[in-house]
Amino acid sequence: MAYATLAEDLKELHHPKTWVGKYVWSQDHKVIAVQYMITAIAIGMVALVLSDLMRMQIGFPGSLGFITPEKYYQFITIHGMIMVIYLLTALLLGGFGNFLIPLMLGARDMVFPFVNMLSYWVYLLSVLVLVASFFAPGGPTGAGWTLYPPQAILPGTPGRDWGIILMLASLAIFIVAFTMGGLNYVTTVLQARTRGMTLMRMPLSVWGIFVATILALLAFPALFVASVMMMLDRLLGTSFFMPSLVSQGQHLGYNGGSPILFQHLFWFFGHPEVYIVALPAFGIVSDLLSTHARKNIFGYRMMVWAIVIIGGLSFAVWAHHMYVSGMNPYFGFFFATSTLIIAVPTAIKVYNWVLTLWRGNIHFTVPMLFAIGFIFTFINGGLTGLFLGNVSVDVPLSGTYFVVAHFHMVMGVSPILVIFGAIYHWYPKITGRMWNDRLGKIHFWFTFIGTYLIYFPMHYLGLLGMPRRYYEYGHTAFIPDSAHMLNAFITVIALGVGASQLIFFYNMISSYFYGPKAPGNPWRATTLEWQTPTTPAPHGNWGPKLPVVYRWAYDYSVPGAPEDFIPQNVPAQGTDRHHKT
Amino acid sequence: MAIVVAVLIFGSLAFHFLTPWYFTPIASNWTSIDTAVNITFWVTGAVFVAINLFMVYALIRYSSKRGGKASYEPENAKLERRLTFWTAIGIATLLAPGLYAWDQFVTIPDSASVLEVVGQQWGWSFRFPGKDGVLGTTDVQYVSDDNPFGINPSDPYGRDDVLISDNTVHIPVGKPIKVLLRSKDVLHDFYVPQFRARMNLVPGLITYFWFTPTKVGTYEIMCAQLCGIGHYTMRGTVIVDDQRTFDAWLKTQPTFAPAAGARQALNSRGLPAAKVKLAENRN
């Protein structure tokens, strides 16, 4: 049996005795999870402020005098980089991966707790190196988050002296950190599941995180080598990505490199990265919907296979980011086809979420509101992906605000809604306290409606033909004044959405101190993390004996059962009709 | 929640049909791209409305306030198979016109004339092959103040090439043009929204695309690939003329002179001193 050795529970955990051992140099996956979450959200706040600053420049050009073109390009670059890598990836895998995997699988901890601890501290180092670039001479890099060479390392791009070096170093350090965490997640899922927890009984949250971690372990190395190669180009004058060129009148010594090679490496990482963020969100939202609709997830096996198939296909679609890059145009036929095929399993997931609501008993709790909000924004963002994935349709839209709107809707707003839902959902288990319901709902409405008002109209600026990454548009004949007014409107909403996040922080922090004590299983959920002996769960999670699993994760509203949920560790009762897995 | 989602569905639809912001009127042959975009809008729009309305109905009908109990139905293989099948049909409906247009995109008509676009931080220049119809070869190593285009001075084909170095180019209406793209420094993108077709400029490579301008007029070129701090200032102009106006304009433009040095050659052809100055500044 795959789970035999570790689930035998022979190894004793070393319990730390000091405060520092418990909360700083902690090897407890739950503490590491919280460390990851707080760090990711803190650096995410920096990115949020940067986005508001750049929106001020777009909506009201010149209103903030200190935003020079140089600063503007630095802001957009660091905003994108933080949001994609240091917030979303770190929060979903480092944060929720750490918290949920051992608890949902009935393990005492990750398989390698010490490596897990190192993973967090190395991640923190990568964040600090990134932040350091703000204080370096010339500031952070302004090459755009895609860091395309040659411009990323040439004069004429902000942060060319120090910023780009620190950026590349930070990415490399992040990947080292992630690899330590990622190997842990995969090993734990494969080796440390408790008795009875077969792979096909795992909650979809774990499936999503598990497959995303495998993707990340395979995709990040491409970014790692690309970072190292660009660093060599910048520091040692190698020519991996640099052809011979004349930079601002100067003949440089580079010769024979290929800028497009970098794009292939970057997007070979970059497209799976979309699913590294999306798959955990898919998994988590499935569990939120099922729990709060009091109904089993519809088509569990199909959902698992869809996650696996999407993960596999995600490695065969990367060049849809490069249709107009100058690569051989015949690649377009292949990548358009593979990209549109990936829409089929993705659509199945959407159907199954909606069919989970169908004939459910829907409780409109705060986590549920966020989950439903996710379905709506994800449908929107997924469908616009069918424009951009379909090679010739992409040609007029590439590099415009249509792209900006699409990827913010699909991998900005959608996963963020899931993350908020997940934080509200698991907060009682993490802290032992309940948050304020009214504030949670206000936060939801501001965030959900606000982000939709920002990104839905933005698509049409892209259709009009407004290119992204413009410091200002000046007078351009085909851009009417109304488009600039729309940009001002979007900026106002964006500032409002940004400010409304203070409600969230107030709610989370004050509830931690003053919130009412939470019961162990406030949502009456079936999965193991809600069945811990105490809340918050102690170090080692389960007290003297590990739980034993008898059923799948979705026995809600089983006919004949006394309650509308049967936890996974409850043996068969004779009356209940549990799903055969 | 259900009501808000319903409002957002119909609000989005209303916005789509009433929006003042949409594609600029097309000025090239690429109506097949617009057709593919429109088909995609109809198919995705229908799916958007259908799934979301279904969700709205479920949210109202199965709210816990109605006090019902959830049903227990783990799977429905038949329904799942059907949904997969119809999704695949929908995807094929989108892919077909997309690939059809792309097939045209990669097939360059034999009759296409050639225009070379050269990008550098942060401006555009252009080159037409001269009477011989062939562009002279180029290399970055030849780029200098006297030879901003980097044309090989010993290549006889380059001597009659017509050089346009002031961000504005004229092209004739109704004739297919193969645009060859070349960059001296970093990535750029030759983007004229009204033409729909476009492509990146990549240093070290010559990239290309083709289109046929169909409407006489003046169109703005906007660089659409981040190329450094002056990216947003990298503008240019394409003026689509009727054939006669174009021919007259082309005649007045300077050609590349052989090894003797471009500056004297340009001056001997009576190019205004200001233009030479501009070419120098840009280097």
XYZ file of C-alpha atoms in Angstrom, chain A:
581
model
C 0.000 0.000 0.000
C 1.300 3.418 -0.917
C 0.412 4.895 2.446
C 1.745 2.065 4.571
C 5.082 3.257 5.919
C 4.396 6.754 7.129
C 0.780 6.220 7.994
C 1.946 3.605 10.497
C 2.759 6.669 12.571
C 5.879 5.248 14.176
C 7.989 8.358 14.083
C 7.581 10.686 17.027
C 7.381 14.402 16.323
C 9.762 16.697 18.090
C 7.579 19.319 19.766
C 9.268 22.715 20.117
C 9.184 24.273 23.576
C 10.097 27.919 23.004
C 8.014 30.654 21.394
C 10.668 31.082 18.717
C 10.634 27.363 17.981
C 6.851 27.344 17.687
C 6.271 30.434 15.620
C 9.519 31.526 13.949
C 11.792 28.603 13.135
C 8.740 26.418 13.050
C 8.580 23.073 11.299
C 4.809 22.810 11.783
C 3.140 22.882 8.380
C 0.293 25.011 9.744
C 2.626 27.711 11.049
C 4.667 27.635 7.832
C 1.407 27.991 5.915
C 0.495 31.103 7.872
C 4.008 32.508 7.430
C 3.675 31.987 3.680
C 0.220 33.568 3.616
C 1.179 36.648 5.600
C 4.345 37.252 3.609
C 2.550 36.743 0.293
C -0.301 39.058 1.253
C 2.136 41.684 2.571
C 4.123 41.785 -0.667
C 0.813 41.605 -2.544
C -0.196 44.844 -0.847
C 2.883 46.470 -2.381
C 1.721 45.237 -5.777
C -1.785 46.540 -5.105
C -0.468 50.017 -4.302
C 1.700 49.910 -7.441
C -1.382 49.047 -9.501
C -3.295 51.992 -8.060
C -0.373 54.282 -8.877
C -0.162 53.051 -12.459
C -3.944 53.365 -12.801
C -3.643 56.996 -11.697
C -1.219 57.593 -14.548
C -3.468 55.810 -17.075
C -6.729 57.378 -15.891
C -5.416 60.842 -15.053
C -2.132 61.255 -16.953
C 0.335 63.517 -15.186
C -1.816 63.989 -12.092
C 0.868 62.453 -9.906
C 3.987 64.337 -10.882
C 6.427 61.796 -9.505
C 5.279 59.083 -11.911
C 7.780 59.514 -14.726
C 7.815 57.061 -17.650
C 10.690 55.354 -15.892
C 8.676 54.884 -12.696
C 5.578 53.845 -14.635
C 7.397 50.997 -16.351
C 8.956 49.944 -13.061
C 5.542 49.889 -11.416
C 3.877 47.743 -14.077
C 6.803 45.322 -14.086
C 6.997 44.770 -10.361
C 3.204 44.734 -10.014
C 2.927 41.867 -12.492
C 5.863 39.936 -11.148
C 4.697 40.138 -7.533
C 1.104 39.238 -8.305
C 1.885 36.209 -10.442
C 4.849 34.702 -8.621
C 5.253 36.102 -5.146
C 1.573 36.408 -4.292
C -0.515 33.884 -6.237
C 1.967 31.028 -6.546
C 3.284 31.435 -3.018
C -0.132 31.875 -1.428
C -1.883 29.001 -3.174
C 0.911 26.427 -2.984
C 3.040 27.617 -0.075
C 0.057 28.847 1.917
C -2.917 26.606 1.194
C -0.784 23.695 0.011
C 1.018 23.642 3.315
C -2.083 24.063 5.412
C -4.417 21.704 3.594
C -2.358 18.763 2.369
C -1.456 17.176 5.731
C -4.767 18.093 7.362
C -6.945 16.881 4.504
C -4.991 13.660 4.088
C -4.795 12.764 7.757
C -1.035 13.210 8.063
C 0.807 14.591 11.052
C 2.893 16.968 8.990
C 4.733 17.255 5.704
C 7.124 14.405 5.051
C 10.186 16.655 5.341
C 9.336 19.315 7.943
C 12.827 20.802 8.071
C 12.999 21.275 4.306
C 9.533 22.753 4.532
C 10.787 25.342 6.996
C 13.761 26.137 4.769
C 11.373 26.593 1.859
C 9.628 29.431 3.644
C 12.798 31.206 4.718
C 14.321 31.000 1.262
C 11.038 32.330 -0.142
C 11.262 35.242 2.278
C 14.802 35.879 1.054
C 13.583 36.006 -2.553
C 10.952 38.556 -1.542
C 13.569 40.656 0.260
C 15.885 40.592 -2.761
C 12.979 41.775 -4.899
C 12.174 44.557 -2.452
C 15.858 45.490 -2.311
C 15.718 46.413 -5.994
C 13.558 49.414 -5.026
C 16.494 50.769 -3.053
C 19.205 49.896 -5.566
C 20.706 52.628 -7.773
C 18.391 53.090 -10.745
C 15.540 51.265 -9.034
C 13.842 47.997 -10.003
C 13.683 46.755 -13.555
C 11.099 48.270 -15.879
C 11.355 45.610 -18.560
C 7.766 44.418 -18.187
C 7.013 41.305 -16.148
C 7.940 39.145 -19.148
C 11.500 40.547 -19.030
C 11.945 40.122 -22.775
C 15.517 40.540 -23.927
C 17.289 42.338 -25.498
C 15.656 45.408 -23.939
C 15.584 43.957 -20.398
C 19.376 44.194 -20.167
C 20.093 47.179 -22.426
C 20.337 50.886 -21.690
C 17.006 52.544 -22.417
C 15.178 50.297 -19.976
C 14.808 51.418 -16.351
C 16.681 49.400 -13.754
C 19.147 48.116 -16.286
C 22.090 48.459 -13.903
C 20.894 46.752 -10.714
C 17.182 46.142 -10.964
C 17.319 43.420 -13.575
C 20.125 41.606 -11.767
C 18.215 41.586 -8.496
C 15.035 40.532 -10.304
C 16.713 37.538 -11.945
C 18.449 36.608 -8.701
C 15.177 36.842 -6.807
C 13.436 34.580 -9.317
C 16.192 31.997 -9.059
C 15.987 32.083 -5.256
C 12.208 31.791 -5.391
C 12.489 28.712 -7.561
C 14.909 27.106 -5.107
C 12.416 27.829 -2.323
C 9.510 26.489 -4.299
C 11.354 23.311 -5.236
C 11.931 22.512 -1.571
C 8.264 23.056 -0.793
C 7.027 21.379 -3.956
C 8.963 18.152 -3.460
C 7.444 18.050 -0.002
C 3.875 18.457 -1.240
C 4.225 15.754 -3.871
C 5.919 13.307 -1.505
C 3.399 13.944 1.223
C 0.457 13.346 -1.094
C 1.988 10.140 -2.407
C 3.411 8.756 0.839
C 1.714 10.156 3.917
C -2.002 9.658 3.342
C -3.727 8.023 6.263
C -5.364 4.591 6.091
C -8.281 4.484 3.713
C -7.384 7.765 1.976
C -7.002 6.438 -1.547
C -6.088 8.871 -4.297
C -9.678 8.816 -5.547
C -10.970 9.747 -2.109
C -8.831 12.870 -1.837
C -10.675 16.195 -1.735
C -10.350 18.138 -4.989
C -8.397 20.877 -3.171
C -5.592 18.384 -2.698
C -5.886 17.152 -6.268
C -5.607 20.691 -7.599
C -2.630 21.546 -5.406
C -0.963 18.195 -6.130
C -1.157 18.470 -9.925
C -0.243 22.171 -9.827
C 2.846 21.327 -7.807
C 3.926 18.735 -10.349
C 3.441 21.324 -13.093
C 5.490 23.830 -11.145
C 8.308 21.374 -10.528
C 8.491 20.740 -14.274
C 7.922 24.329 -15.456
C 9.985 26.445 -13.071
C 13.301 24.948 -14.225
C 12.687 26.559 -17.635
C 12.397 29.948 -15.948
C 15.397 29.155 -13.783
C 17.695 28.450 -16.723
C 16.306 31.448 -18.589
C 17.113 33.644 -15.583
C 20.618 32.269 -15.295
C 21.249 32.629 -19.018
C 20.038 36.218 -19.047
C 22.147 36.945 -16.002
C 25.194 35.622 -17.889
C 24.276 37.764 -20.902
C 24.039 40.784 -18.657
C 27.102 40.226 -16.480
C 29.560 38.177 -18.518
C 28.620 39.267 -22.021
C 27.482 35.879 -23.273
C 24.986 35.917 -26.136
C 22.278 33.375 -25.299
C 19.472 35.786 -26.078
C 21.451 38.582 -27.716
C 21.971 38.928 -31.461
C 24.403 41.508 -32.776
C 22.745 44.866 -32.401
C 23.196 48.599 -32.232
C 21.947 49.955 -28.941
C 21.413 53.725 -29.061
C 24.188 54.165 -31.566
C 26.642 51.789 -29.906
C 27.695 48.535 -31.520
C 27.666 45.979 -28.720
C 29.758 42.829 -28.579
C 26.827 40.427 -28.664
C 26.418 38.079 -31.583
C 24.292 35.149 -32.655
C 21.816 34.832 -29.763
C 18.065 34.531 -30.094
C 15.553 36.750 -28.298
C 12.830 34.294 -29.289
C 14.605 31.486 -27.430
C 13.976 33.431 -24.243
C 10.305 33.755 -25.099
C 10.020 29.997 -25.604
C 11.692 29.320 -22.252
C 9.671 31.994 -20.520
C 6.309 30.777 -21.801
C 7.206 27.124 -21.392
C 7.178 28.152 -17.756
C 4.625 30.923 -18.174
C 1.712 28.983 -19.522
C 1.846 26.143 -17.020
C 2.165 28.943 -14.470
C -1.391 29.970 -15.346
C -2.525 26.506 -14.330
C -0.186 26.417 -11.342
C -2.383 29.223 -10.080
C -5.657 28.004 -11.568
C -5.652 24.329 -10.588
C -5.417 24.909 -6.808
C -8.162 27.499 -7.226
C -10.247 24.979 -9.215
C -9.788 22.394 -6.477
C -10.505 24.712 -3.582
C -13.571 26.233 -5.188
C -14.966 22.742 -5.804
C -14.776 22.028 -2.086
C -16.287 25.385 -1.147
C -19.218 24.880 -3.533
C -19.867 21.341 -2.388
C -19.724 22.180 1.323
C -21.895 25.271 1.180
C -24.399 23.769 -1.261
C -24.639 20.707 1.015
C -24.260 18.546 -2.068
C -21.574 16.259 -3.409
C -19.392 17.719 -6.112
C -20.931 16.674 -9.386
C -18.843 14.214 -11.421
C -15.914 13.820 -9.033
C -13.972 11.409 -11.230
C -14.426 13.641 -14.262
C -13.205 16.577 -12.159
C -10.039 14.693 -11.194
C -9.329 13.645 -14.750
C -10.024 17.155 -16.008
C -7.387 18.499 -13.600
C -4.878 15.900 -14.775
C -5.637 16.444 -18.474
C -5.490 20.238 -18.164
C -2.170 19.860 -16.362
C -0.779 17.652 -19.121
C -2.049 19.816 -21.975
C -0.750 22.965 -20.328
C 2.735 21.996 -21.481
C 1.679 21.916 -25.127
C 0.155 25.365 -25.536
C 2.845 27.837 -24.525
C 3.484 29.406 -27.924
C -0.037 30.868 -28.050
C 1.631 33.757 -26.226
C 3.906 34.152 -29.244
C 1.649 34.185 -32.313
C 3.031 37.542 -33.430
C 6.489 37.114 -31.913
C 8.124 36.343 -35.234
C 8.450 32.612 -34.626
C 7.696 30.370 -37.577
C 4.053 31.238 -38.326
C 3.200 27.624 -39.123
C 3.453 26.852 -35.397
C 0.217 28.818 -35.130
C -1.861 25.940 -36.497
C -0.622 23.524 -33.858
C -0.773 25.843 -30.892
C -4.212 27.221 -31.728
C -5.556 23.686 -31.924
C -3.942 22.515 -28.689
C -5.062 25.685 -26.926
C -8.680 25.314 -27.941
C -8.649 21.625 -27.006
C -7.706 22.581 -23.454
C -10.991 24.495 -23.312
C -12.931 21.210 -23.326
C -11.805 19.838 -19.935
C -11.952 23.378 -18.562
C -15.543 23.768 -19.724
C -16.400 20.424 -18.111
C -15.174 21.766 -14.806
C -17.413 24.808 -15.164
C -20.435 22.630 -16.002
C -19.770 20.452 -12.992
C -19.529 23.429 -10.634
C -22.845 24.747 -11.856
C -24.368 21.262 -11.738
C -23.161 20.999 -8.144
C -25.348 24.003 -7.331
C -28.255 22.426 -9.208
C -30.584 20.664 -6.763
C -28.333 21.715 -3.924
C -29.269 23.403 -0.683
C -27.349 26.596 -1.244
C -26.212 28.531 1.825
C -25.104 32.029 0.843
C -22.237 32.231 3.309
C -19.309 34.533 2.619
C -17.083 31.721 1.253
C -19.959 30.620 -0.984
C -20.443 34.133 -2.338
C -16.798 34.243 -3.314
C -17.068 30.790 -4.908
C -20.084 31.808 -6.996
C -18.351 35.056 -7.904
C -15.442 32.974 -9.101
C -17.654 30.898 -11.416
C -18.997 34.062 -13.017
C -15.645 35.792 -13.540
C -13.975 32.570 -14.608
C -16.596 31.909 -17.286
C -15.993 35.424 -18.574
C -12.206 35.164 -18.489
C -12.221 31.645 -19.902
C -14.353 32.632 -22.865
C -12.159 35.579 -23.802
C -9.294 33.090 -23.776
C -10.977 31.503 -26.791
C -10.352 34.768 -28.647
C -6.689 34.995 -27.786
C -5.939 31.293 -28.187
C -7.334 31.216 -31.697
C -4.309 32.378 -33.640
C -5.811 34.719 -36.265
C -8.299 36.203 -33.790
C -5.342 36.951 -31.532
C -3.484 38.933 -34.189
C -5.387 42.230 -33.869
C -5.841 41.819 -30.089
C -2.339 40.791 -29.049
C -0.565 43.365 -26.917
C -3.725 45.429 -26.377
C -5.912 46.046 -23.346
C -8.003 43.051 -24.398
C -5.123 40.873 -23.247
C -4.753 42.839 -20.026
C -8.470 42.484 -19.296
C -8.480 38.781 -20.169
C -5.620 37.700 -17.985
C -6.673 39.850 -15.072
C -10.161 38.367 -15.217
C -8.991 34.788 -15.545
C -5.855 34.646 -13.431
C -6.120 37.791 -11.363
C -9.686 38.250 -10.200
C -10.800 34.600 -10.387
C -8.059 33.044 -8.227
C -8.150 36.022 -5.867
C -11.877 35.472 -5.307
C -11.136 31.820 -4.523
C -8.316 32.845 -2.198
C -10.620 35.181 -0.297
C -13.301 32.498 -0.144
C -10.732 30.010 1.094
C -9.403 32.381 3.738
C -12.934 32.987 5.058
C -13.665 29.249 4.860
C -10.610 28.006 6.753
C -10.037 31.008 9.015
C -11.986 29.381 11.887
C -9.761 26.302 11.659
C -6.551 28.324 11.408
C -7.295 30.768 14.244
C -10.109 29.183 16.234
C -12.156 32.373 15.809
C -15.041 33.476 13.581
C -14.913 36.623 11.489
C -17.630 39.258 11.192
C -20.212 38.106 8.662
C -21.502 41.556 7.720
C -18.023 42.914 7.011
C -17.230 39.779 5.025
C -20.265 40.346 2.817
C -19.456 44.027 2.296
C -15.919 43.077 1.337
C -17.272 40.540 -1.153
C -19.631 42.944 -2.895
C -17.016 45.672 -3.271
C -14.457 43.221 -4.592
C -16.696 41.223 -6.915
C -18.666 44.029 -8.519
C -15.712 46.420 -8.491
C -13.348 44.084 -10.294
C -15.980 43.248 -12.891
C -16.546 46.951 -13.559
C -12.803 47.362 -13.991
C -12.077 44.499 -16.338
C -15.216 43.947 -18.384
C -15.192 47.347 -20.151
C -11.415 47.157 -20.486
C -11.768 44.454 -23.163
C -13.373 47.013 -25.439
C -10.435 49.401 -25.186
C -8.385 46.517 -26.537
C -10.819 45.897 -29.370
C -10.521 49.563 -30.196
C -6.787 48.957 -30.563
C -5.238 50.627 -27.526
C -1.857 48.991 -26.900
C -0.925 48.140 -23.333
C 2.194 49.433 -21.553
C 1.740 53.010 -22.796
C 2.773 55.708 -20.361
C 0.400 58.065 -22.122
C -1.515 58.112 -25.376
C -1.239 61.771 -26.260
C -3.404 62.578 -29.248
C -4.138 59.502 -31.303
C -6.717 59.836 -34.039
C -8.511 56.517 -33.573
C -8.787 56.813 -29.773
C -11.838 58.969 -28.925
C -12.034 61.106 -25.790
C -14.626 58.716 -24.403
C -11.949 56.010 -24.195
C -9.892 58.255 -21.946
C -13.002 58.877 -19.852
C -13.495 55.123 -19.537
C -9.898 54.850 -18.337
C -10.586 57.501 -15.710
C -13.709 55.582 -14.623
C -11.725 52.342 -14.343
C -9.112 54.129 -12.242
C -11.739 55.437 -9.822
C -13.218 51.952 -9.392
C -9.750 50.432 -8.996
C -8.933 52.862 -6.193
C -12.216 51.954 -4.528
C -11.593 48.220 -4.801
C -8.090 48.718 -3.471
C -9.360 50.711 -0.480
C -12.129 48.194 0.217
C -9.505 45.580 0.990
C -8.981 47.451 4.246
C -12.349 46.011 5.338
C -10.880 42.549 4.857
C -7.763 43.324 6.856
C -9.765 44.949 9.635
C -12.073 41.938 9.779
C -9.265 39.394 9.842
C -7.130 41.190 12.413
C -9.878 42.250 14.816
C -11.557 38.824 14.626
C -8.277 37.200 15.562
C -8.391 39.042 18.885
C -12.088 39.676 19.499
C -13.974 37.283 17.225
C -16.286 34.708 18.835
C -14.722 31.271 19.433
C -15.269 29.035 16.426
C -16.632 25.509 16.743
C -14.413 22.726 15.352
C -16.566 22.191 12.271
C -18.577 25.368 11.691
C -19.508 24.491 8.094
C -20.516 20.925 8.950
C -18.000 19.712 6.384
C -16.961 16.158 5.613
C -13.241 16.526 5.008
C -10.663 15.530 7.603
C -9.264 18.949 8.480
C -12.561 19.728 10.231
C -12.386 16.568 12.346
C -9.245 17.482 14.355
C -9.510 16.864 18.125
C -8.958 20.548 18.954
C -9.243 23.814 17.028
C -6.817 25.219 16.018
C -5.259 21.851 15.362
C -2.260 21.064 17.620
C 1.236 20.294 16.392
C 0.922 16.786 14.989
C -2.716 17.472 14.132
C -4.463 14.344 15.374
C -3.686 13.614 19.024
C -2.657 10.054 19.817
C -4.259 8.257 16.844
C -4.444 9.092 13.155
C -7.934 9.222 11.666
C -9.008 6.348 9.401
C -10.912 7.132 6.222
C -13.946 5.107 5.148
C -15.527 7.140 2.371
C -15.009 9.830 -0.271
C -14.898 13.501 0.591
C -18.382 14.431 -0.601
C -21.006 12.550 1.396
C -23.386 15.480 1.752
C -27.143 15.004 2.032
C -26.879 11.233 1.771
C -30.435 9.832 1.725
C -31.308 8.136 4.991
C -28.399 9.605 6.948
C -29.350 11.444 10.165
C -27.412 14.593 9.223
C -26.737 16.257 5.891
C -23.051 15.379 6.003
C -21.010 12.306 6.909
C -17.336 12.990 7.671
C -14.763 10.903 5.853
C -13.666 9.178 9.071
C -17.134 7.848 9.926
C -17.487 4.118 9.173
C -20.269 2.837 6.932
C -23.553 2.975 8.822
C -25.704 0.611 6.826
C -28.355 3.246 6.176
C -26.153 5.537 4.098
C -25.499 5.095 0.431
C -21.932 6.143 0.038
C -20.306 6.668 -3.280
C -18.172 3.760 -4.338
C -14.569 4.848 -4.628
